[in-house]
């Protein structure tokens, strides 16, 4: 039976704005309170999805989450009508209003950690929604994400959607952005790499920014998914990388099938981690270490090179889908040219314009959750979430009609925005039928 890697991208929502809410994410903080373009953001994301789908790669999407989250604002003490809640929050705590309107669920690499049926003891695909408890605006996503996953992956004979881990300091979980799976073929058992920033047994060594993922969370997910312990590798992020703005592992390494591109400062015990991966996988694993001289940490974070998508288009053939910022960075563009000349599966590189997402701290890989599925498992999902040519044009039209070209922090105070978003989301739900 054929097995696919399906990319589930987040459809960027109509309240995409630059709240600067993510400590440790340099782009997010740098663009705090700048004017955004929700329409341009969503169309850029759709264009990226279509580019992948046009390659013959199964492409699906998650809808935006409802915003604003009025229940969150009520939990913060705001009362009255919808208008009164929004107006009072804007006047007294605009930061909380920004959290309530956050569109950060678009970055579905943080939606969950996924293990395919070939890796799991019970032969089902396992999902653990991320609790995202480190950042308040992202913690709001957890329960809606869980409901969405259970609506899509509803067939219990094929899928298990676990409850998120408890939102406790020792079980902080950021999803697939800190998880990479290596395999010879998508349908064969793989080796799963879990990356964490801190361990309960020691003090956090990063000084500037918080280490978001814990080892306890990684171990609990591996256990609940029924993974073979000999095919799991646990790696600690390098504190130097975290303090340079590497808030997730997908900002400093990227892997697909038998290829691993990894920065010199990705892991604290890099030699041990790479050796353990090689031992677990076997001699076919190609690990390319990018030195700090080739691409220093600052350039890696600015260009988001490691947040590129590595896409298999054929046997031992991969396309590197990079943010357009890589073409504008001398170091990143030289690195791309070097990889294309070298002996590895990458035969081509394409650059994609995701500036609206990038300015808020997320690149191509942030926007997608990788889900390995068999044909039978794909058939057990609602077809409405797959990006067909017809669905692409429907979504393009929907975005063009409902999204604002420009949005500022001050616009969040408008009750008109609330009403626009409610109408748009109602129409989308009718379109998708779930």
Short mmCIF file of C-alpha atoms in Angstrom, two decimals:
data_model
loop_
_atom_site.label_atom_id
_atom_site.label_comp_id
_atom_site.label_asym_id
_atom_site.label_seq_id
_atom_site.Cartn_x
_atom_site.Cartn_y
_atom_site.Cartn_z
CA UNK A 1 0.00 0.00 0.00
CA UNK A 2 1.29 3.46 -0.93
CA UNK A 3 2.21 5.75 1.95
CA UNK A 4 2.36 9.52 1.68
CA UNK A 5 3.67 12.40 3.72
CA UNK A 6 0.74 14.80 3.80
CA UNK A 7 1.46 18.44 4.61
CA UNK A 8 -1.22 20.09 6.74
CA UNK A 9 -0.71 23.86 6.51
CA UNK A 10 -2.44 26.39 8.68
CA UNK A 11 -4.78 28.60 6.66
CA UNK A 12 -3.73 32.04 7.91
CA UNK A 13 -6.61 33.75 9.67
CA UNK A 14 -8.21 37.17 9.11
CA UNK A 15 -6.81 38.58 12.38
CA UNK A 16 -3.14 38.08 11.45
CA UNK A 17 -1.37 40.99 13.15
CA UNK A 18 1.99 41.85 14.66
CA UNK A 19 1.45 41.69 18.39
CA UNK A 20 5.09 40.97 19.27
CA UNK A 21 3.83 38.38 21.74
CA UNK A 22 6.52 35.71 21.38
CA UNK A 23 9.54 36.22 23.64
CA UNK A 24 12.61 34.63 22.08
CA UNK A 25 11.24 34.95 18.55
CA UNK A 26 13.30 37.85 17.21
CA UNK A 27 11.14 38.56 14.13
CA UNK A 28 7.97 38.64 16.21
CA UNK A 29 9.42 41.15 18.66
CA UNK A 30 11.10 43.25 15.96
CA UNK A 31 7.83 43.83 14.07
CA UNK A 32 5.71 44.45 17.16
CA UNK A 33 2.77 46.75 16.36
CA UNK A 34 3.74 47.23 12.71
CA UNK A 35 0.86 47.19 10.22
CA UNK A 36 0.14 43.74 8.81
CA UNK A 37 -1.76 42.55 5.74
CA UNK A 38 -3.98 39.58 6.60
CA UNK A 39 -5.08 39.25 2.96
CA UNK A 40 -1.53 39.16 1.65
CA UNK A 41 -0.49 36.76 4.42
CA UNK A 42 -3.26 34.27 3.63
CA UNK A 43 -2.71 34.45 -0.12
CA UNK A 44 1.03 33.91 0.35
CA UNK A 45 0.30 30.86 2.48
CA UNK A 46 -2.18 29.55 -0.09
CA UNK A 47 0.35 30.05 -2.89
CA UNK A 48 2.89 27.97 -0.96
CA UNK A 49 0.33 25.22 -0.43
CA UNK A 50 -0.57 25.21 -4.12
CA UNK A 51 3.09 25.02 -5.11
CA UNK A 52 3.49 21.86 -3.03
CA UNK A 53 0.22 20.38 -4.31
CA UNK A 54 1.26 21.07 -7.91
CA UNK A 55 4.31 18.85 -7.30
CA UNK A 56 1.94 15.96 -6.72
CA UNK A 57 2.46 16.02 -2.94
CA UNK A 58 -0.74 15.58 -0.90
CA UNK A 59 -1.53 18.96 0.61
CA UNK A 60 -4.19 19.61 3.23
CA UNK A 61 -4.97 22.45 5.61
CA UNK A 62 -6.40 23.35 8.99
CA UNK A 63 -8.91 26.22 9.13
CA UNK A 64 -8.18 29.29 11.26
CA UNK A 65 -9.36 29.22 14.85
CA UNK A 66 -12.26 31.48 15.91
CA UNK A 67 -11.09 34.90 17.04
CA UNK A 68 -11.29 36.87 19.23
CA UNK A 69 -11.26 34.42 22.12
CA UNK A 70 -13.87 36.17 24.25
CA UNK A 71 -13.72 33.44 26.91
CA UNK A 72 -10.07 34.32 27.48
CA UNK A 73 -10.91 38.00 27.93
CA UNK A 74 -13.74 37.10 30.32
CA UNK A 75 -11.30 34.96 32.31
CA UNK A 76 -9.18 38.09 32.68
CA UNK A 77 -12.09 39.94 34.30
CA UNK A 78 -13.69 41.72 31.35
CA UNK A 79 -17.49 41.67 31.40
CA UNK A 80 -20.48 42.99 29.52
CA UNK A 81 -21.47 42.80 25.87
CA UNK A 82 -19.02 41.77 23.18
CA UNK A 83 -18.48 45.41 22.32
CA UNK A 84 -17.91 46.35 25.98
CA UNK A 85 -15.42 43.52 26.49
CA UNK A 86 -13.39 44.45 23.40
CA UNK A 87 -13.54 48.19 24.06
CA UNK A 88 -12.55 47.93 27.72
CA UNK A 89 -9.74 45.48 26.98
CA UNK A 90 -8.32 47.77 24.31
CA UNK A 91 -8.32 50.75 26.64
CA UNK A 92 -6.88 49.04 29.71
CA UNK A 93 -4.97 45.96 28.47
CA UNK A 94 -4.33 46.07 24.72
CA UNK A 95 -1.80 43.26 25.16
CA UNK A 96 -4.59 40.95 26.30
CA UNK A 97 -6.77 41.98 23.36
CA UNK A 98 -3.87 41.17 21.05
CA UNK A 99 -3.61 37.71 22.64
CA UNK A 100 -7.35 37.16 22.17
CA UNK A 101 -7.05 38.08 18.47
CA UNK A 102 -3.82 36.15 17.81
CA UNK A 103 -3.72 34.17 14.55
CA UNK A 104 -0.68 32.15 15.62
CA UNK A 105 -2.48 28.82 15.13
CA UNK A 106 -1.44 29.28 11.48
CA UNK A 107 1.94 27.75 12.44
CA UNK A 108 0.78 24.15 12.52
CA UNK A 109 4.27 22.78 13.14
CA UNK A 110 3.28 23.57 16.74
CA UNK A 111 -0.15 21.95 16.52
CA UNK A 112 0.90 18.46 17.59
CA UNK A 113 3.53 15.74 17.57
CA UNK A 114 2.64 12.97 15.09
CA UNK A 115 3.88 9.38 14.87
CA UNK A 116 2.80 7.30 11.86
CA UNK A 117 1.19 3.88 12.15
CA UNK A 118 4.40 2.12 11.06
CA UNK A 119 6.18 3.45 14.17
CA UNK A 120 3.45 2.82 16.75
CA UNK A 121 2.90 -0.45 18.60
CA UNK A 122 -0.84 -0.55 17.91
CA UNK A 123 -0.50 0.20 14.19
CA UNK A 124 -2.44 3.47 14.38
CA UNK A 125 -1.39 7.08 13.73
CA UNK A 126 -0.90 8.91 17.04
CA UNK A 127 -1.29 12.64 17.64
CA UNK A 128 -0.49 14.58 20.81
CA UNK A 129 -1.71 18.19 20.60
CA UNK A 130 0.89 20.60 21.98
CA UNK A 131 0.01 22.39 25.21
CA UNK A 132 2.09 25.46 24.21
CA UNK A 133 1.96 26.60 27.81
CA UNK A 134 5.07 28.80 27.64
CA UNK A 135 3.33 31.58 25.67
CA UNK A 136 -0.19 32.74 26.73
CA UNK A 137 -1.35 33.55 23.19
CA UNK A 138 -0.35 30.11 21.96
CA UNK A 139 -1.84 28.26 24.93
CA UNK A 140 -5.26 29.41 23.69
CA UNK A 141 -4.83 27.17 20.63
CA UNK A 142 -4.57 23.85 22.44
CA UNK A 143 -8.21 22.91 22.95
CA UNK A 144 -9.45 24.17 19.53
CA UNK A 145 -6.56 22.28 17.89
CA UNK A 146 -7.52 19.11 19.76
CA UNK A 147 -11.12 19.45 18.56
CA UNK A 148 -9.98 20.03 14.98
CA UNK A 149 -7.67 17.02 15.03
CA UNK A 150 -10.46 14.84 16.43
CA UNK A 151 -12.87 16.09 13.77
CA UNK A 152 -10.46 15.27 10.95
CA UNK A 153 -8.84 12.12 12.36
CA UNK A 154 -12.06 10.73 13.81
CA UNK A 155 -11.77 7.09 12.79
CA UNK A 156 -10.56 5.29 15.93
CA UNK A 157 -9.53 2.23 13.91
CA UNK A 158 -6.82 4.33 12.26
CA UNK A 159 -6.13 7.31 14.54
CA UNK A 160 -5.54 8.19 18.18
CA UNK A 161 -5.71 11.86 19.20
CA UNK A 162 -4.42 12.02 22.77
CA UNK A 163 -5.23 14.70 25.28
CA UNK A 164 -2.57 17.42 25.45
CA UNK A 165 -0.01 17.02 28.21
CA UNK A 166 -0.84 18.92 31.42
CA UNK A 167 0.12 22.59 31.22
CA UNK A 168 2.81 22.25 33.89
CA UNK A 169 6.41 23.55 33.85
CA UNK A 170 7.90 20.04 33.59
CA UNK A 171 5.65 18.98 30.68
CA UNK A 172 5.94 21.99 28.40
CA UNK A 173 5.36 20.85 24.82
CA UNK A 174 5.71 22.77 21.54
CA UNK A 175 4.75 20.04 19.07
CA UNK A 176 6.42 18.92 15.85
CA UNK A 177 8.64 22.01 15.66
CA UNK A 178 10.86 20.06 18.07
CA UNK A 179 10.39 16.65 16.43
CA UNK A 180 11.89 15.10 13.29
CA UNK A 181 11.34 11.65 11.82
CA UNK A 182 13.91 9.85 9.68
CA UNK A 183 13.07 6.85 7.49
CA UNK A 184 14.20 5.06 4.35
CA UNK A 185 10.67 5.15 3.01
CA UNK A 186 7.60 6.82 4.51
CA UNK A 187 5.88 3.45 4.88
CA UNK A 188 8.73 1.83 6.81
CA UNK A 189 9.43 2.18 10.55
CA UNK A 190 11.47 5.30 11.27
CA UNK A 191 13.67 6.90 13.89
CA UNK A 192 12.06 9.76 15.80
CA UNK A 193 14.18 12.62 17.11
CA UNK A 194 12.77 14.55 20.07
CA UNK A 195 14.44 17.86 20.93
CA UNK A 196 14.07 19.67 24.24
CA UNK A 197 15.51 22.80 25.81
CA UNK A 198 15.44 21.90 29.49
CA UNK A 199 15.38 18.94 31.80
CA UNK A 200 13.66 18.79 35.19
CA UNK A 201 16.89 17.58 36.75
CA UNK A 202 18.89 20.73 36.06
CA UNK A 203 18.67 24.46 35.74
CA UNK A 204 17.90 26.10 32.42
CA UNK A 205 21.24 27.05 30.94
CA UNK A 206 19.94 29.49 28.33
CA UNK A 207 20.12 32.96 29.84
CA UNK A 208 18.43 35.34 27.42
CA UNK A 209 15.28 33.51 26.33
CA UNK A 210 13.14 30.70 27.76
CA UNK A 211 13.73 27.09 26.74
CA UNK A 212 10.22 26.05 25.79
CA UNK A 213 10.32 22.26 25.44
CA UNK A 214 11.05 19.82 28.28
CA UNK A 215 12.56 16.36 28.16
CA UNK A 216 9.71 15.03 30.29
CA UNK A 217 7.22 16.08 27.60
CA UNK A 218 9.25 14.33 24.89
CA UNK A 219 9.49 11.11 26.90
CA UNK A 220 5.78 11.11 27.77
CA UNK A 221 4.82 11.52 24.11
CA UNK A 222 7.15 8.74 22.96
CA UNK A 223 5.67 6.42 25.59
CA UNK A 224 2.01 7.24 24.89
CA UNK A 225 2.55 6.81 21.13
CA UNK A 226 3.89 3.31 21.74
CA UNK A 227 7.25 3.95 20.10
CA UNK A 228 10.17 1.54 20.26
CA UNK A 229 12.72 3.01 22.66
CA UNK A 230 15.59 1.87 20.44
CA UNK A 231 14.21 4.03 17.63
CA UNK A 232 13.87 7.22 19.67
CA UNK A 233 16.65 9.77 20.17
CA UNK A 234 16.43 12.62 22.67
CA UNK A 235 18.54 15.71 22.12
CA UNK A 236 18.97 18.91 24.07
CA UNK A 237 19.03 22.23 22.23
CA UNK A 238 22.26 24.15 22.46
CA UNK A 239 21.79 27.02 24.96
CA UNK A 240 23.79 29.29 22.67
CA UNK A 241 21.25 28.68 19.90
CA UNK A 242 18.26 29.39 22.16
CA UNK A 243 19.78 32.69 23.23
CA UNK A 244 20.39 33.56 19.57
CA UNK A 245 16.66 33.26 18.82
CA UNK A 246 16.34 29.53 18.06
CA UNK A 247 13.12 29.06 19.99
CA UNK A 248 12.31 25.75 18.20
CA UNK A 249 14.53 23.08 16.69
CA UNK A 250 13.06 23.70 13.22
CA UNK A 251 14.93 27.01 13.19
CA UNK A 252 18.31 25.21 13.42
CA UNK A 253 17.91 21.80 11.74
CA UNK A 254 15.73 20.10 9.14
CA UNK A 255 15.41 16.45 8.20
CA UNK A 256 13.51 14.31 5.73
CA UNK A 257 13.75 10.58 5.12
CA UNK A 258 17.51 9.82 5.10
CA UNK A 259 18.82 13.42 4.99
CA UNK A 260 19.58 15.63 7.99
CA UNK A 261 20.78 19.23 7.62
CA UNK A 262 21.93 20.43 11.02
CA UNK A 263 23.75 23.50 12.28
CA UNK A 264 26.96 23.15 14.29
CA UNK A 265 25.22 24.61 17.35
CA UNK A 266 21.91 22.76 17.11
CA UNK A 267 22.46 20.38 20.02
CA UNK A 268 24.30 20.60 23.32
CA UNK A 269 25.91 17.18 22.87
CA UNK A 270 26.00 17.21 19.10
CA UNK A 271 28.51 14.40 18.54
CA UNK A 272 26.55 12.04 20.78
CA UNK A 273 23.21 12.94 19.18
CA UNK A 274 24.42 12.48 15.61
CA UNK A 275 26.12 9.21 16.51
CA UNK A 276 22.99 7.92 18.22
CA UNK A 277 20.87 8.84 15.19
CA UNK A 278 23.32 7.03 12.91
CA UNK A 279 23.31 3.95 15.16
CA UNK A 280 19.51 3.86 15.32
CA UNK A 281 18.97 4.50 11.62
CA UNK A 282 21.93 2.72 10.03
CA UNK A 283 24.64 3.70 7.54
CA UNK A 284 22.21 5.22 5.02
CA UNK A 285 21.54 8.33 7.10
CA UNK A 286 23.30 11.34 5.58
CA UNK A 287 23.93 14.05 8.16
CA UNK A 288 25.26 17.33 6.80
CA UNK A 289 26.63 19.60 9.52
CA UNK A 290 26.58 23.29 8.59
CA UNK A 291 29.40 25.07 10.39
CA UNK A 292 28.94 28.40 12.10
CA UNK A 293 31.47 29.77 9.62
CA UNK A 294 29.26 28.77 6.69
CA UNK A 295 26.09 30.17 8.28
CA UNK A 296 26.39 31.82 11.66
CA UNK A 297 23.57 31.68 14.18
CA UNK A 298 22.46 35.23 13.44
CA UNK A 299 22.19 34.56 9.69
CA UNK A 300 20.46 31.24 10.33
CA UNK A 301 17.78 32.98 12.41
CA UNK A 302 17.42 35.96 10.04
CA UNK A 303 17.21 33.88 6.86
CA UNK A 304 15.30 30.94 8.40
CA UNK A 305 17.27 28.60 6.14
CA UNK A 306 16.65 25.61 8.41
CA UNK A 307 12.93 26.38 8.39
CA UNK A 308 12.86 25.39 4.74
CA UNK A 309 10.82 22.39 3.67
CA UNK A 310 12.65 19.31 2.42
CA UNK A 311 10.17 17.63 0.08
CA UNK A 312 10.63 14.19 -1.47
CA UNK A 313 9.56 14.29 -5.11
CA UNK A 314 10.90 10.86 -6.10
CA UNK A 315 13.26 8.12 -4.95
CA UNK A 316 16.31 9.83 -3.44
CA UNK A 317 15.17 13.17 -4.90
CA UNK A 318 14.36 16.17 -2.73
CA UNK A 319 13.31 19.73 -3.37
CA UNK A 320 14.42 22.43 -0.93
CA UNK A 321 11.65 25.01 -0.48
CA UNK A 322 13.27 28.06 1.13
CA UNK A 323 11.89 31.39 2.33
CA UNK A 324 12.74 34.12 -0.15
CA UNK A 325 14.90 35.74 2.55
CA UNK A 326 17.48 33.01 1.88
CA UNK A 327 17.98 34.37 -1.64
CA UNK A 328 18.67 37.80 -0.12
CA UNK A 329 21.26 36.56 2.38
CA UNK A 330 24.76 36.13 0.95
CA UNK A 331 25.62 33.37 3.42
CA UNK A 332 22.34 31.47 2.98
CA UNK A 333 22.40 31.70 -0.81
CA UNK A 334 26.00 30.45 -0.87
CA UNK A 335 24.98 27.56 1.37
CA UNK A 336 22.12 26.64 -0.97
CA UNK A 337 24.47 26.69 -3.96
CA UNK A 338 26.92 24.48 -2.08
CA UNK A 339 24.23 21.94 -1.21
CA UNK A 340 23.07 21.79 -4.83
CA UNK A 341 26.62 21.00 -5.94
CA UNK A 342 27.23 18.39 -3.25
CA UNK A 343 26.43 14.69 -3.25
CA UNK A 344 23.02 14.57 -1.55
CA UNK A 345 19.37 14.07 -2.60
CA UNK A 346 18.69 17.82 -3.07
CA UNK A 347 18.40 18.45 -6.82
CA UNK A 348 16.65 21.84 -6.79
CA UNK A 349 15.86 24.82 -4.58
CA UNK A 350 12.85 27.09 -4.93
CA UNK A 351 12.22 30.28 -3.00
CA UNK A 352 8.79 31.17 -1.68
CA UNK A 353 7.49 34.57 -0.57
CA UNK A 354 6.03 34.31 2.92
CA UNK A 355 7.09 37.72 4.17
CA UNK A 356 3.93 38.34 6.19
CA UNK A 357 4.46 35.10 8.12
CA UNK A 358 8.22 35.58 8.32
CA UNK A 359 7.84 39.03 9.86
CA UNK A 360 5.77 37.41 12.59
CA UNK A 361 8.39 34.72 13.15
CA UNK A 362 7.33 31.73 11.02
CA UNK A 363 8.68 30.32 7.76
CA UNK A 364 7.67 27.53 5.36
CA UNK A 365 8.22 24.69 7.84
CA UNK A 366 6.43 26.54 10.65
CA UNK A 367 3.30 26.63 8.51
CA UNK A 368 3.00 22.87 8.05
CA UNK A 369 2.45 19.74 10.11
CA UNK A 370 3.81 16.59 8.49
CA UNK A 371 1.49 13.57 8.75
CA UNK A 372 2.55 10.25 7.22
CA UNK A 373 -0.55 8.36 6.06
CA UNK A 374 -1.36 5.25 4.08
CA UNK A 375 -3.95 5.33 1.30
CA UNK A 376 -6.46 3.71 3.63
CA UNK A 377 -5.78 6.29 6.35
CA UNK A 378 -6.16 9.16 3.86
CA UNK A 379 -9.51 7.73 2.79
CA UNK A 380 -10.68 7.77 6.43
CA UNK A 381 -10.41 11.59 6.57
CA UNK A 382 -12.90 14.18 5.29
CA UNK A 383 -11.94 15.08 1.72
CA UNK A 384 -12.82 18.73 2.30
CA UNK A 385 -9.47 19.41 4.01
CA UNK A 386 -7.39 18.51 0.94
CA UNK A 387 -6.25 21.33 -1.33
CA UNK A 388 -7.61 20.49 -4.77
CA UNK A 389 -7.55 22.99 -7.62
CA UNK A 390 -11.21 23.77 -6.94
CA UNK A 391 -10.64 24.20 -3.21
CA UNK A 392 -7.67 26.49 -3.85
CA UNK A 393 -9.80 28.81 -6.00
CA UNK A 394 -12.64 28.75 -3.45
CA UNK A 395 -10.27 29.69 -0.63
CA UNK A 396 -8.55 32.35 -2.76
CA UNK A 397 -11.94 33.93 -3.46
CA UNK A 398 -12.98 33.66 0.20
CA UNK A 399 -9.80 35.37 1.41
CA UNK A 400 -10.03 38.07 -1.24
CA UNK A 401 -13.59 38.94 -0.21
CA UNK A 402 -13.27 38.80 3.57
CA UNK A 403 -9.70 39.70 4.61
CA UNK A 404 -8.47 43.21 5.21
CA UNK A 405 -5.54 44.50 3.20
CA UNK A 406 -4.20 46.29 6.28
CA UNK A 407 -4.56 45.68 10.00
CA UNK A 408 -3.04 47.50 12.98
CA UNK A 409 -3.21 46.99 16.72
CA UNK A 410 -5.66 49.90 16.95
CA UNK A 411 -8.01 48.15 14.51
CA UNK A 412 -8.53 45.34 17.02
CA UNK A 413 -10.72 47.73 19.03
CA UNK A 414 -13.29 47.92 16.21
CA UNK A 415 -16.46 45.92 16.75
CA UNK A 416 -16.68 45.95 12.95
CA UNK A 417 -13.61 43.72 12.78
CA UNK A 418 -15.25 41.24 15.14
CA UNK A 419 -18.32 41.12 12.91
CA UNK A 420 -16.28 40.77 9.71
CA UNK A 421 -14.37 37.84 11.12
CA UNK A 422 -17.55 36.12 12.38
CA UNK A 423 -19.15 36.36 8.93
CA UNK A 424 -16.01 35.07 7.22
CA UNK A 425 -15.63 32.10 9.58
CA UNK A 426 -19.30 31.17 9.24
CA UNK A 427 -18.91 31.06 5.46
CA UNK A 428 -15.73 28.98 5.72
CA UNK A 429 -17.39 26.46 8.04
CA UNK A 430 -20.26 26.13 5.58
CA UNK A 431 -17.76 25.57 2.77
CA UNK A 432 -15.80 22.88 4.62
CA UNK A 433 -18.78 21.13 6.18
CA UNK A 434 -17.18 20.09 9.43
#
